[in-house]
Amino acid sequence: MTLVLVAHGTRRPEGLATITEIAAAVAEQVGPVHTAFVDVLRPNPREVLAGLSGPATVVPAFLASGYHVNTDLPARVRESGHASAVITRALGPDPAIAEVMLARLLEVGWEPGDAVVMAAAGSSDPDAHRDLHSAGRLLADLVGEVHLGFVATGALKVCDVVGALKRSGRRVVVASHLLAPGIFHNRLGDCGADAVTRPLGADPRLVALLADRFAHVASVSCQ
Protein backbone atom coordinates (compact mmCIF):
# COMPACT_ATOMS: atom_id res chain seq x y z
CA MET A 1 0.00 0.00 0.00
CA THR A 2 1.41 3.39 -1.04
CA LEU A 3 0.47 6.62 0.72
CA VAL A 4 0.01 9.80 -1.28
CA LEU A 5 -0.34 12.97 0.78
CA VAL A 6 -2.17 15.70 -1.15
CA ALA A 7 -1.85 19.36 -0.13
CA HIS A 8 -3.12 22.54 -1.72
CA GLY A 9 0.24 23.97 -2.77
CA THR A 10 1.83 27.36 -2.17
CA ARG A 11 4.62 29.46 -3.63
CA ARG A 12 5.65 30.56 -0.15
CA PRO A 13 8.83 28.73 0.91
CA GLU A 14 7.69 28.60 4.53
CA GLY A 15 4.43 26.96 3.52
CA LEU A 16 6.17 24.35 1.39
CA ALA A 17 8.61 23.69 4.21
CA THR A 18 5.69 22.98 6.54
CA ILE A 19 4.11 20.49 4.13
CA THR A 20 7.49 18.80 3.71
CA GLU A 21 7.85 18.58 7.48
CA ILE A 22 4.37 17.09 7.85
CA ALA A 23 5.01 14.50 5.14
CA ALA A 24 8.31 13.51 6.74
CA ALA A 25 6.66 13.12 10.15
CA VAL A 26 3.92 10.94 8.68
CA ALA A 27 6.54 8.85 6.86
CA GLU A 28 8.23 8.12 10.18
CA GLN A 29 5.01 6.39 11.28
CA VAL A 30 3.76 4.72 8.10
CA GLY A 31 6.69 4.40 5.70
CA PRO A 32 7.41 6.22 2.44
CA VAL A 33 5.06 9.05 1.53
CA HIS A 34 4.58 10.62 -1.89
CA THR A 35 3.47 14.27 -1.87
CA ALA A 36 1.22 15.85 -4.49
CA PHE A 37 -0.46 19.24 -4.86
CA VAL A 38 -3.84 20.18 -6.29
CA ASP A 39 -2.82 23.74 -7.14
CA VAL A 40 0.20 26.00 -7.72
CA LEU A 41 2.88 23.31 -7.41
CA ARG A 42 3.71 20.00 -9.05
CA PRO A 43 3.55 17.08 -9.12
CA ASN A 44 -0.23 16.88 -9.06
CA PRO A 45 -2.08 13.72 -7.93
CA ARG A 46 -2.56 12.51 -11.53
CA GLU A 47 1.18 12.64 -12.16
CA VAL A 48 2.08 10.87 -8.93
CA LEU A 49 -0.49 8.10 -9.28
CA ALA A 50 0.34 7.49 -12.94
CA GLY A 51 3.82 6.42 -11.82
CA LEU A 52 2.63 4.02 -9.15
CA SER A 53 1.50 0.41 -9.28
CA GLY A 54 -0.49 -1.49 -6.71
CA PRO A 55 -2.97 -0.16 -4.12
CA ALA A 56 -2.64 3.49 -3.08
CA THR A 57 -4.22 5.56 -0.34
CA VAL A 58 -4.69 9.21 -1.19
CA VAL A 59 -4.99 11.41 1.90
CA PRO A 60 -6.14 15.02 1.38
CA ALA A 61 -4.32 17.24 3.90
CA PHE A 62 -7.24 19.64 4.04
CA LEU A 63 -8.96 20.79 7.22
CA ALA A 64 -12.42 20.65 5.63
CA SER A 65 -14.05 19.16 2.59
CA GLY A 66 -14.75 21.42 -0.39
CA TYR A 67 -14.07 21.73 -4.11
CA HIS A 68 -10.51 20.42 -4.01
CA VAL A 69 -11.45 17.40 -1.89
CA ASN A 70 -14.86 16.61 -3.41
CA THR A 71 -14.30 17.46 -7.08
CA ASP A 72 -10.75 18.37 -8.06
CA LEU A 73 -8.90 15.51 -6.36
CA PRO A 74 -11.25 12.70 -7.55
CA ALA A 75 -10.96 14.08 -11.11
CA ARG A 76 -7.15 13.94 -11.00
CA VAL A 77 -7.29 10.38 -9.63
CA ARG A 78 -9.56 9.29 -12.47
CA GLU A 79 -7.29 10.95 -15.01
CA SER A 80 -4.31 9.00 -13.66
CA GLY A 81 -5.86 5.72 -14.75
CA HIS A 82 -4.83 4.18 -11.43
CA ALA A 83 -7.26 1.34 -10.81
CA SER A 84 -6.84 0.87 -7.06
CA ALA A 85 -6.50 4.27 -5.42
CA VAL A 86 -8.65 5.05 -2.38
CA ILE A 87 -9.28 8.67 -1.35
CA THR A 88 -9.86 9.22 2.35
CA ARG A 89 -11.98 11.99 3.82
CA ALA A 90 -10.54 15.38 4.74
CA LEU A 91 -8.72 15.76 8.05
CA GLY A 92 -11.41 17.88 9.65
CA PRO A 93 -13.54 18.50 11.44
CA ASP A 94 -11.93 16.50 14.22
CA PRO A 95 -11.48 16.99 17.98
CA ALA A 96 -7.71 16.62 17.56
CA ILE A 97 -7.60 19.72 15.37
CA ALA A 98 -9.54 21.64 18.02
CA GLU A 99 -6.97 20.51 20.59
CA VAL A 100 -4.15 21.85 18.41
CA MET A 101 -5.94 25.20 18.05
CA LEU A 102 -6.37 25.35 21.84
CA ALA A 103 -2.64 24.75 22.27
CA ARG A 104 -1.91 27.54 19.77
CA LEU A 105 -4.27 29.87 21.64
CA LEU A 106 -2.50 29.19 24.92
CA GLU A 107 0.84 29.93 23.25
CA VAL A 108 -0.27 33.50 22.45
CA GLY A 109 -1.74 34.20 25.87
CA TRP A 110 -5.42 33.43 25.37
CA GLU A 111 -7.38 33.43 28.62
CA PRO A 112 -10.99 32.47 29.37
CA GLY A 113 -13.18 35.46 28.58
CA ASP A 114 -11.18 36.54 25.54
CA ALA A 115 -13.17 36.56 22.31
CA VAL A 116 -11.98 33.86 19.90
CA VAL A 117 -12.28 34.15 16.14
CA MET A 118 -11.60 30.93 14.24
CA ALA A 119 -10.06 32.05 10.95
CA ALA A 120 -10.56 29.67 8.03
CA ALA A 121 -9.72 30.09 4.37
CA GLY A 122 -13.39 29.70 3.46
CA SER A 123 -15.19 28.03 0.57
CA SER A 124 -18.31 28.35 -1.55
CA ASP A 125 -18.90 24.60 -1.15
CA PRO A 126 -21.82 23.74 1.21
CA ASP A 127 -19.97 20.69 2.55
CA ALA A 128 -17.01 22.87 3.50
CA HIS A 129 -19.31 25.33 5.28
CA ARG A 130 -20.82 22.53 7.33
CA ASP A 131 -17.37 21.20 8.19
CA LEU A 132 -16.09 24.61 9.26
CA HIS A 133 -19.09 25.31 11.47
CA SER A 134 -18.60 21.88 13.03
CA ALA A 135 -14.93 22.71 13.60
CA GLY A 136 -15.96 25.93 15.30
CA ARG A 137 -18.27 24.04 17.63
CA LEU A 138 -15.50 21.59 18.51
CA LEU A 139 -13.23 24.48 19.45
CA ALA A 140 -16.07 26.12 21.39
CA ASP A 141 -16.34 22.94 23.48
CA LEU A 142 -12.82 23.74 24.70
CA VAL A 143 -12.74 27.53 24.96
CA GLY A 144 -16.34 28.74 25.09
CA GLU A 145 -17.88 31.04 22.49
CA VAL A 146 -16.17 30.96 19.08
CA HIS A 147 -16.83 33.29 16.15
CA LEU A 148 -16.16 31.99 12.64
CA GLY A 149 -14.47 34.21 10.05
CA PHE A 150 -13.10 33.64 6.56
CA VAL A 151 -9.85 34.88 5.06
CA ALA A 152 -10.80 34.43 1.39
CA THR A 153 -14.18 33.03 0.37
CA GLY A 154 -17.21 33.68 2.54
CA ALA A 155 -19.36 36.57 3.76
CA LEU A 156 -18.03 36.70 7.31
CA LYS A 157 -14.55 38.14 6.81
CA VAL A 158 -12.11 37.71 9.68
CA CYS A 159 -11.28 41.41 9.80
CA ASP A 160 -14.96 42.37 10.02
CA VAL A 161 -15.62 39.88 12.81
CA VAL A 162 -12.55 41.06 14.73
CA GLY A 163 -13.55 44.72 14.27
CA ALA A 164 -17.06 44.15 15.61
CA LEU A 165 -15.75 42.33 18.66
CA LYS A 166 -13.11 44.99 19.33
CA ARG A 167 -15.79 47.69 19.29
CA SER A 168 -17.48 45.85 22.13
CA GLY A 169 -14.34 46.39 24.20
CA ARG A 170 -13.27 42.78 24.35
CA ARG A 171 -9.80 41.34 23.91
CA VAL A 172 -9.82 39.37 20.66
CA VAL A 173 -7.61 36.42 19.72
CA VAL A 174 -7.62 34.86 16.25
CA ALA A 175 -7.26 31.08 16.11
CA SER A 176 -5.73 30.21 12.75
CA HIS A 177 -7.60 27.27 11.20
CA LEU A 178 -4.93 27.00 8.52
CA LEU A 179 -2.50 24.17 7.94
CA ALA A 180 0.60 26.10 6.92
CA PRO A 181 1.94 29.66 6.72
CA GLY A 182 1.33 31.60 3.53
CA ILE A 183 -0.59 34.52 2.13
CA PHE A 184 -3.83 33.68 3.94
CA HIS A 185 -2.16 33.48 7.33
CA ASN A 186 -0.23 36.67 6.71
CA ARG A 187 -3.51 38.53 6.18
CA LEU A 188 -4.62 37.70 9.71
CA GLY A 189 -1.98 40.00 11.16
CA ASP A 190 -3.67 43.00 9.55
CA CYS A 191 -7.08 42.49 11.18
CA GLY A 192 -6.38 44.30 14.45
CA ALA A 193 -6.68 41.33 16.80
CA ASP A 194 -4.78 41.38 20.08
CA ALA A 195 -3.10 38.11 19.13
CA VAL A 196 -3.01 35.66 16.24
CA THR A 197 -2.02 32.03 16.61
CA ARG A 198 0.39 30.31 14.29
CA PRO A 199 -0.93 27.72 11.80
CA LEU A 200 -1.45 24.13 12.86
CA GLY A 201 1.75 22.94 11.17
CA ALA A 202 3.37 19.59 11.89
CA ASP A 203 1.78 19.18 15.30
CA PRO A 204 2.00 15.53 16.45
CA ARG A 205 -1.80 15.36 16.79
CA LEU A 206 -2.29 16.42 13.19
CA VAL A 207 0.41 14.04 12.00
CA ALA A 208 -1.37 11.26 13.90
CA LEU A 209 -4.61 12.08 12.06
CA LEU A 210 -2.88 11.69 8.73
CA ALA A 211 -1.22 8.44 9.79
CA ASP A 212 -4.57 7.15 11.03
CA ARG A 213 -6.18 7.77 7.62
CA PHE A 214 -3.55 5.55 6.04
CA ALA A 215 -3.72 2.90 8.76
CA HIS A 216 -7.51 2.65 8.55
CA VAL A 217 -7.54 2.00 4.80
CA ALA A 218 -4.64 -0.44 5.13
CA SER A 219 -6.42 -2.41 7.86
CA VAL A 220 -9.65 -2.61 5.84
CA SER A 221 -7.72 -3.77 2.76
CA CYS A 222 -6.15 -6.60 4.73
CA GLN A 223 -9.47 -7.97 5.98
CSV table of C-alpha atoms in Angstrom, one decimal:
chain,number,residue,atom,x,y,z
A,1,MET,CA,0.0,0.0,0.0
A,2,THR,CA,1.4,3.4,-1.0
A,3,LEU,CA,0.5,6.6,0.7
A,4,VAL,CA,0.0,9.8,-1.3
A,5,LEU,CA,-0.3,13.0,0.8
A,6,VAL,CA,-2.2,15.7,-1.1
A,7,ALA,CA,-1.9,19.4,-0.1
A,8,HIS,CA,-3.1,22.5,-1.7
A,9,GLY,CA,0.2,24.0,-2.8
A,10,THR,CA,1.8,27.4,-2.2
A,11,ARG,CA,4.6,29.5,-3.6
A,12,ARG,CA,5.6,30.6,-0.1
A,13,PRO,CA,8.8,28.7,0.9
A,14,GLU,CA,7.7,28.6,4.5
A,15,GLY,CA,4.4,27.0,3.5
A,16,LEU,CA,6.2,24.4,1.4
A,17,ALA,CA,8.6,23.7,4.2
A,18,THR,CA,5.7,23.0,6.5
A,19,ILE,CA,4.1,20.5,4.1
A,20,THR,CA,7.5,18.8,3.7
A,21,GLU,CA,7.9,18.6,7.5
A,22,ILE,CA,4.4,17.1,7.9
A,23,ALA,CA,5.0,14.5,5.1
A,24,ALA,CA,8.3,13.5,6.7
A,25,ALA,CA,6.7,13.1,10.1
A,26,VAL,CA,3.9,10.9,8.7
A,27,ALA,CA,6.5,8.9,6.9
A,28,GLU,CA,8.2,8.1,10.2
A,29,GLN,CA,5.0,6.4,11.3
A,30,VAL,CA,3.8,4.7,8.1
A,31,GLY,CA,6.7,4.4,5.7
A,32,PRO,CA,7.4,6.2,2.4
A,33,VAL,CA,5.1,9.1,1.5
A,34,HIS,CA,4.6,10.6,-1.9
A,35,THR,CA,3.5,14.3,-1.9
A,36,ALA,CA,1.2,15.8,-4.5
A,37,PHE,CA,-0.5,19.2,-4.9
A,38,VAL,CA,-3.8,20.2,-6.3
A,39,ASP,CA,-2.8,23.7,-7.1
A,40,VAL,CA,0.2,26.0,-7.7
A,41,LEU,CA,2.9,23.3,-7.4
A,42,ARG,CA,3.7,20.0,-9.1
A,43,PRO,CA,3.6,17.1,-9.1
A,44,ASN,CA,-0.2,16.9,-9.1
A,45,PRO,CA,-2.1,13.7,-7.9
A,46,ARG,CA,-2.6,12.5,-11.5
A,47,GLU,CA,1.2,12.6,-12.2
A,48,VAL,CA,2.1,10.9,-8.9
A,49,LEU,CA,-0.5,8.1,-9.3
A,50,ALA,CA,0.3,7.5,-12.9
A,51,GLY,CA,3.8,6.4,-11.8
A,52,LEU,CA,2.6,4.0,-9.1
A,53,SER,CA,1.5,0.4,-9.3
A,54,GLY,CA,-0.5,-1.5,-6.7
A,55,PRO,CA,-3.0,-0.2,-4.1
A,56,ALA,CA,-2.6,3.5,-3.1
A,57,THR,CA,-4.2,5.6,-0.3
A,58,VAL,CA,-4.7,9.2,-1.2
A,59,VAL,CA,-5.0,11.4,1.9
A,60,PRO,CA,-6.1,15.0,1.4
A,61,ALA,CA,-4.3,17.2,3.9
A,62,PHE,CA,-7.2,19.6,4.0
A,63,LEU,CA,-9.0,20.8,7.2
A,64,ALA,CA,-12.4,20.6,5.6
A,65,SER,CA,-14.1,19.2,2.6
A,66,GLY,CA,-14.7,21.4,-0.4
A,67,TYR,CA,-14.1,21.7,-4.1
A,68,HIS,CA,-10.5,20.4,-4.0
A,69,VAL,CA,-11.5,17.4,-1.9
A,70,ASN,CA,-14.9,16.6,-3.4
A,71,THR,CA,-14.3,17.5,-7.1
A,72,ASP,CA,-10.7,18.4,-8.1
A,73,LEU,CA,-8.9,15.5,-6.4
A,74,PRO,CA,-11.2,12.7,-7.6
A,75,ALA,CA,-11.0,14.1,-11.1
A,76,ARG,CA,-7.2,13.9,-11.0
A,77,VAL,CA,-7.3,10.4,-9.6
A,78,ARG,CA,-9.6,9.3,-12.5
A,79,GLU,CA,-7.3,11.0,-15.0
A,80,SER,CA,-4.3,9.0,-13.7
A,81,GLY,CA,-5.9,5.7,-14.8
A,82,HIS,CA,-4.8,4.2,-11.4
A,83,ALA,CA,-7.3,1.3,-10.8
A,84,SER,CA,-6.8,0.9,-7.1
A,85,ALA,CA,-6.5,4.3,-5.4
A,86,VAL,CA,-8.6,5.0,-2.4
A,87,ILE,CA,-9.3,8.7,-1.4
A,88,THR,CA,-9.9,9.2,2.4
A,89,ARG,CA,-12.0,12.0,3.8
A,90,ALA,CA,-10.5,15.4,4.7
A,91,LEU,CA,-8.7,15.8,8.1
A,92,GLY,CA,-11.4,17.9,9.7
A,93,PRO,CA,-13.5,18.5,11.4
A,94,ASP,CA,-11.9,16.5,14.2
A,95,PRO,CA,-11.5,17.0,18.0
A,96,ALA,CA,-7.7,16.6,17.6
A,97,ILE,CA,-7.6,19.7,15.4
A,98,ALA,CA,-9.5,21.6,18.0
A,99,GLU,CA,-7.0,20.5,20.6
A,100,VAL,CA,-4.1,21.8,18.4
A,101,MET,CA,-5.9,25.2,18.0
A,102,LEU,CA,-6.4,25.4,21.8
A,103,ALA,CA,-2.6,24.7,22.3
A,104,ARG,CA,-1.9,27.5,19.8
A,105,LEU,CA,-4.3,29.9,21.6
A,106,LEU,CA,-2.5,29.2,24.9
A,107,GLU,CA,0.8,29.9,23.2
A,108,VAL,CA,-0.3,33.5,22.5
A,109,GLY,CA,-1.7,34.2,25.9
A,110,TRP,CA,-5.4,33.4,25.4
A,111,GLU,CA,-7.4,33.4,28.6
A,112,PRO,CA,-11.0,32.5,29.4
A,113,GLY,CA,-13.2,35.5,28.6
A,114,ASP,CA,-11.2,36.5,25.5
A,115,ALA,CA,-13.2,36.6,22.3
A,116,VAL,CA,-12.0,33.9,19.9
A,117,VAL,CA,-12.3,34.2,16.1
A,118,MET,CA,-11.6,30.9,14.2
A,119,ALA,CA,-10.1,32.0,10.9
A,120,ALA,CA,-10.6,29.7,8.0
A,121,ALA,CA,-9.7,30.1,4.4
A,122,GLY,CA,-13.4,29.7,3.5
A,123,SER,CA,-15.2,28.0,0.6
A,124,SER,CA,-18.3,28.3,-1.6
A,125,ASP,CA,-18.9,24.6,-1.2
A,126,PRO,CA,-21.8,23.7,1.2
A,127,ASP,CA,-20.0,20.7,2.6
A,128,ALA,CA,-17.0,22.9,3.5
A,129,HIS,CA,-19.3,25.3,5.3
A,130,ARG,CA,-20.8,22.5,7.3
A,131,ASP,CA,-17.4,21.2,8.2
A,132,LEU,CA,-16.1,24.6,9.3
A,133,HIS,CA,-19.1,25.3,11.5
A,134,SER,CA,-18.6,21.9,13.0
A,135,ALA,CA,-14.9,22.7,13.6
A,136,GLY,CA,-16.0,25.9,15.3
A,137,ARG,CA,-18.3,24.0,17.6
A,138,LEU,CA,-15.5,21.6,18.5
A,139,LEU,CA,-13.2,24.5,19.4
A,140,ALA,CA,-16.1,26.1,21.4
A,141,ASP,CA,-16.3,22.9,23.5
A,142,LEU,CA,-12.8,23.7,24.7
A,143,VAL,CA,-12.7,27.5,25.0
A,144,GLY,CA,-16.3,28.7,25.1
A,145,GLU,CA,-17.9,31.0,22.5
A,146,VAL,CA,-16.2,31.0,19.1
A,147,HIS,CA,-16.8,33.3,16.1
A,148,LEU,CA,-16.2,32.0,12.6
A,149,GLY,CA,-14.5,34.2,10.1
A,150,PHE,CA,-13.1,33.6,6.6
A,151,VAL,CA,-9.9,34.9,5.1
A,152,ALA,CA,-10.8,34.4,1.4
A,153,THR,CA,-14.2,33.0,0.4
A,154,GLY,CA,-17.2,33.7,2.5
A,155,ALA,CA,-19.4,36.6,3.8
A,156,LEU,CA,-18.0,36.7,7.3
A,157,LYS,CA,-14.6,38.1,6.8
A,158,VAL,CA,-12.1,37.7,9.7
A,159,CYS,CA,-11.3,41.4,9.8
A,160,ASP,CA,-15.0,42.4,10.0
A,161,VAL,CA,-15.6,39.9,12.8
A,162,VAL,CA,-12.6,41.1,14.7
A,163,GLY,CA,-13.5,44.7,14.3
A,164,ALA,CA,-17.1,44.2,15.6
A,165,LEU,CA,-15.7,42.3,18.7
A,166,LYS,CA,-13.1,45.0,19.3
A,167,ARG,CA,-15.8,47.7,19.3
A,168,SER,CA,-17.5,45.9,22.1
A,169,GLY,CA,-14.3,46.4,24.2
A,170,ARG,CA,-13.3,42.8,24.4
A,171,ARG,CA,-9.8,41.3,23.9
A,172,VAL,CA,-9.8,39.4,20.7
A,173,VAL,CA,-7.6,36.4,19.7
A,174,VAL,CA,-7.6,34.9,16.2
A,175,ALA,CA,-7.3,31.1,16.1
A,176,SER,CA,-5.7,30.2,12.7
A,177,HIS,CA,-7.6,27.3,11.2
A,178,LEU,CA,-4.9,27.0,8.5
A,179,LEU,CA,-2.5,24.2,7.9
A,180,ALA,CA,0.6,26.1,6.9
A,181,PRO,CA,1.9,29.7,6.7
A,182,GLY,CA,1.3,31.6,3.5
A,183,ILE,CA,-0.6,34.5,2.1
A,184,PHE,CA,-3.8,33.7,3.9
A,185,HIS,CA,-2.2,33.5,7.3
A,186,ASN,CA,-0.2,36.7,6.7
A,187,ARG,CA,-3.5,38.5,6.2
A,188,LEU,CA,-4.6,37.7,9.7
A,189,GLY,CA,-2.0,40.0,11.2
A,190,ASP,CA,-3.7,43.0,9.6
A,191,CYS,CA,-7.1,42.5,11.2
A,192,GLY,CA,-6.4,44.3,14.4
A,193,ALA,CA,-6.7,41.3,16.8
A,194,ASP,CA,-4.8,41.4,20.1
A,195,ALA,CA,-3.1,38.1,19.1
A,196,VAL,CA,-3.0,35.7,16.2
A,197,THR,CA,-2.0,32.0,16.6
A,198,ARG,CA,0.4,30.3,14.3
A,199,PRO,CA,-0.9,27.7,11.8
A,200,LEU,CA,-1.4,24.1,12.9
A,201,GLY,CA,1.7,22.9,11.2
A,202,ALA,CA,3.4,19.6,11.9
A,203,ASP,CA,1.8,19.2,15.3
A,204,PRO,CA,2.0,15.5,16.4
A,205,ARG,CA,-1.8,15.4,16.8
A,206,LEU,CA,-2.3,16.4,13.2
A,207,VAL,CA,0.4,14.0,12.0
A,208,ALA,CA,-1.4,11.3,13.9
A,209,LEU,CA,-4.6,12.1,12.1
A,210,LEU,CA,-2.9,11.7,8.7
A,211,ALA,CA,-1.2,8.4,9.8
A,212,ASP,CA,-4.6,7.1,11.0
A,213,ARG,CA,-6.2,7.8,7.6
A,214,PHE,CA,-3.5,5.5,6.0
A,215,ALA,CA,-3.7,2.9,8.8
A,216,HIS,CA,-7.5,2.6,8.6
A,217,VAL,CA,-7.5,2.0,4.8
A,218,ALA,CA,-4.6,-0.4,5.1
A,219,SER,CA,-6.4,-2.4,7.9
A,220,VAL,CA,-9.6,-2.6,5.8
A,221,SER,CA,-7.7,-3.8,2.8
A,222,CYS,CA,-6.1,-6.6,4.7
A,223,GLN,CA,-9.5,-8.0,6.0
